[in-house]
């Protein structure tokens, strides 16, 4: 009988802890006032005259981007924002923020802002101490490829940095992507 009471008490404490943790960081359902499934017109209504229309749409296999924001400032860093729409539904499925001038220090700065907002990441491609980060990154033939991911029930957030020194290329940014539902792991 005493074991049942102890187990019941532990179960209640565990359930309360899970409830409190779930309340701390709400699900992410889009980016900065946009929500997954919005139309282009609805996105334009959120950002008004800050929206830019591309002369030629960026076209990928299942989605495209015709609108975005230029020089969007985050923590004194400028990003180009692209709103990717599903070809099947013409609705928002991804937002990508690209910092073409950003280096590895910008990656860590944005990563820290995301940790402050969303808590510890779900996955990190590089997991070393801050002091080691600048001098020791994942390197393969002059390539650095870093990624930190947060998983929510409706959204996957990825902070990324890629550098290929042999061609003098670097890219840093963040993507907010609608989690697909249906068959596969996401349906579990």
Coordinates of C-alpha atoms in Angstrom, one line a residue:
X1 CA 0.0 0.0 0.0
X2 CA 2.8 2.4 0.9
X3 CA 4.5 1.6 -2.4
X4 CA 1.3 2.6 -4.3
X5 CA 1.1 5.9 -2.4
X6 CA 4.8 6.7 -3.2
X7 CA 4.3 5.8 -6.9
X8 CA 1.1 7.8 -7.1
X9 CA 2.9 10.8 -5.5
X10 CA 5.8 10.5 -7.9
X11 CA 3.4 10.2 -10.9
X12 CA 1.6 13.4 -9.8
X13 CA 4.9 15.3 -9.4
X14 CA 6.1 14.1 -12.8
X15 CA 2.8 15.1 -14.5
X16 CA 2.9 18.6 -12.9
X17 CA 6.5 19.0 -14.0
X18 CA 5.6 18.1 -17.6
X19 CA 2.7 20.5 -17.5
X20 CA 4.8 23.4 -16.2
X21 CA 7.5 22.7 -18.8
X22 CA 4.9 22.5 -21.6
X23 CA 3.5 25.9 -20.5
X24 CA 7.0 27.6 -20.5
X25 CA 7.6 27.4 -24.2
X26 CA 4.5 27.5 -26.4
X27 CA 4.4 25.9 -29.8
X28 CA 5.7 27.9 -32.7
X29 CA 3.1 28.3 -35.4
X30 CA 5.0 30.6 -37.8
X31 CA 7.4 33.5 -37.7
X32 CA 7.0 37.1 -36.5
X33 CA 3.2 37.5 -36.9
X34 CA 2.9 35.1 -39.8
X35 CA 1.2 31.7 -39.4
X36 CA 1.5 28.5 -41.4
X37 CA -1.1 28.3 -44.1
X38 CA -1.3 32.1 -44.7
X39 CA -1.8 33.4 -48.2
X40 CA 0.5 35.9 -49.9
X41 CA -2.1 38.6 -49.3
X42 CA -2.3 37.8 -45.6
X43 CA 1.5 38.0 -45.3
X44 CA 1.5 41.3 -47.1
X45 CA -1.1 42.6 -44.6
X46 CA 1.2 41.7 -41.7
X47 CA 4.3 43.6 -43.1
X48 CA 2.7 46.2 -45.3
X49 CA 5.0 48.3 -47.4
X50 CA 8.1 46.6 -46.0
X51 CA 7.3 43.6 -48.3
X52 CA 9.4 43.4 -51.5
X53 CA 8.2 41.6 -54.6
X54 CA 10.8 39.6 -56.6
X55 CA 11.1 40.2 -60.3
X56 CA 11.4 36.5 -60.7
X57 CA 10.1 34.0 -58.2
X58 CA 12.6 31.7 -56.4
X59 CA 11.5 28.3 -57.5
X60 CA 12.1 25.0 -55.8
X61 CA 10.7 21.5 -56.2
X62 CA 7.6 21.9 -54.0
X63 CA 7.6 25.6 -53.1
X64 CA 8.4 29.1 -54.4
X65 CA 9.0 32.5 -53.0
X66 CA 7.7 35.7 -54.6
X67 CA 7.8 38.0 -51.6
X68 CA 10.2 38.8 -48.8
X69 CA 11.8 41.5 -46.6
X70 CA 15.2 43.1 -47.3
X71 CA 17.6 44.2 -44.6
X72 CA 15.4 42.9 -41.7
X73 CA 17.4 43.8 -38.5
X74 CA 18.0 41.3 -35.7
X75 CA 20.4 42.3 -33.0
X76 CA 22.1 44.8 -35.4
X77 CA 22.5 42.1 -38.0
X78 CA 20.8 42.4 -41.4
X79 CA 18.9 39.5 -42.9
X80 CA 17.0 39.0 -46.1
X81 CA 13.7 37.2 -45.4
X82 CA 12.0 34.9 -47.9
X83 CA 8.5 33.6 -47.5
X84 CA 8.2 30.1 -49.2
X85 CA 4.8 29.1 -50.4
X86 CA 3.5 25.6 -51.2
X87 CA 3.0 25.0 -54.9
X88 CA 0.1 22.7 -54.0
X89 CA -1.8 25.2 -51.8
X90 CA -0.2 28.7 -52.4
X91 CA 0.1 29.0 -48.6
X92 CA 3.1 29.7 -46.3
X93 CA 5.2 26.7 -45.4
X94 CA 8.6 28.2 -44.6
X95 CA 10.4 31.4 -43.7
X96 CA 14.1 31.7 -44.3
X97 CA 16.3 34.5 -43.0
X98 CA 19.7 34.8 -44.7
X99 CA 22.6 36.8 -43.5
X100 CA 25.1 36.8 -46.5
X101 CA 27.6 38.9 -44.6
X102 CA 27.2 37.0 -41.4
X103 CA 30.1 34.9 -40.1
X104 CA 30.5 32.3 -37.5
X105 CA 30.2 34.8 -34.7
X106 CA 26.7 35.8 -36.0
X107 CA 25.7 32.2 -36.0
X108 CA 26.5 31.9 -32.3
X109 CA 24.8 35.2 -31.5
X110 CA 21.6 34.2 -33.2
X111 CA 21.8 30.7 -31.7
X112 CA 22.0 32.3 -28.3
X113 CA 19.0 34.5 -29.0
X114 CA 17.0 31.4 -30.1
X115 CA 18.1 29.6 -26.9
X116 CA 16.8 32.5 -24.8
X117 CA 13.5 32.5 -26.7
X118 CA 12.9 28.7 -27.1
X119 CA 15.1 27.0 -24.6
X120 CA 17.7 24.4 -25.3
X121 CA 17.9 23.0 -28.8
X122 CA 16.6 19.5 -29.8
X123 CA 19.6 18.7 -32.0
X124 CA 23.0 20.3 -32.4
X125 CA 25.5 19.3 -35.1
X126 CA 28.4 20.7 -33.1
X127 CA 28.4 20.3 -29.3
X128 CA 31.5 21.9 -27.8
X129 CA 32.2 24.6 -25.2
X130 CA 31.9 28.3 -26.3
X131 CA 35.7 28.8 -25.7
X132 CA 36.4 26.0 -28.2
X133 CA 33.9 27.1 -30.8
X134 CA 35.8 29.7 -32.8
X135 CA 39.0 27.8 -33.1
X136 CA 37.6 24.3 -33.4
X137 CA 34.6 23.8 -35.6
X138 CA 33.4 20.9 -37.7
X139 CA 35.8 21.0 -40.7
X140 CA 36.1 18.8 -43.7
X141 CA 38.3 19.9 -46.6
X142 CA 38.0 23.6 -45.7
X143 CA 34.2 23.3 -45.0
X144 CA 32.5 24.3 -41.8
X145 CA 28.9 23.2 -41.4
X146 CA 27.1 24.0 -38.2
X147 CA 23.4 23.5 -37.4
X148 CA 21.2 23.8 -34.3
X149 CA 17.6 22.6 -34.5
X150 CA 14.5 23.2 -32.3
X151 CA 11.5 20.8 -32.9
X152 CA 8.0 21.9 -32.0
X153 CA 4.8 20.1 -32.9
X154 CA 4.0 22.5 -35.8
X155 CA 7.4 24.0 -36.6
X156 CA 11.1 23.1 -37.1
X157 CA 13.6 25.9 -36.5
X158 CA 17.1 25.6 -37.8
X159 CA 20.0 28.0 -37.2
X160 CA 22.8 27.3 -39.7
X161 CA 26.2 28.3 -40.8
X162 CA 28.2 27.0 -43.8
X163 CA 31.6 28.0 -44.9
X164 CA 33.6 26.7 -47.8
X165 CA 37.0 28.3 -47.7
X166 CA 38.2 27.0 -51.0
X167 CA 35.7 29.1 -52.9
X168 CA 35.4 31.9 -50.3
X169 CA 31.8 31.2 -49.5
X170 CA 29.9 31.6 -46.2
X171 CA 26.2 31.5 -45.4
X172 CA 24.5 32.1 -42.1
X173 CA 20.8 32.1 -41.3
X174 CA 17.7 30.7 -39.7
X175 CA 14.8 28.8 -41.2
X176 CA 11.3 28.3 -39.7
X177 CA 9.6 25.4 -41.5
X178 CA 6.1 24.1 -41.1
X179 CA 6.3 20.5 -39.8
X180 CA 4.6 18.2 -42.4
X181 CA 2.0 15.9 -41.1
X182 CA 0.7 12.7 -42.5
X183 CA 2.6 9.4 -43.1
X184 CA 6.1 9.1 -41.6
X185 CA 7.7 10.0 -38.4
X186 CA 5.9 13.4 -38.1
X187 CA 2.6 11.6 -37.8
X188 CA 3.7 9.7 -34.7

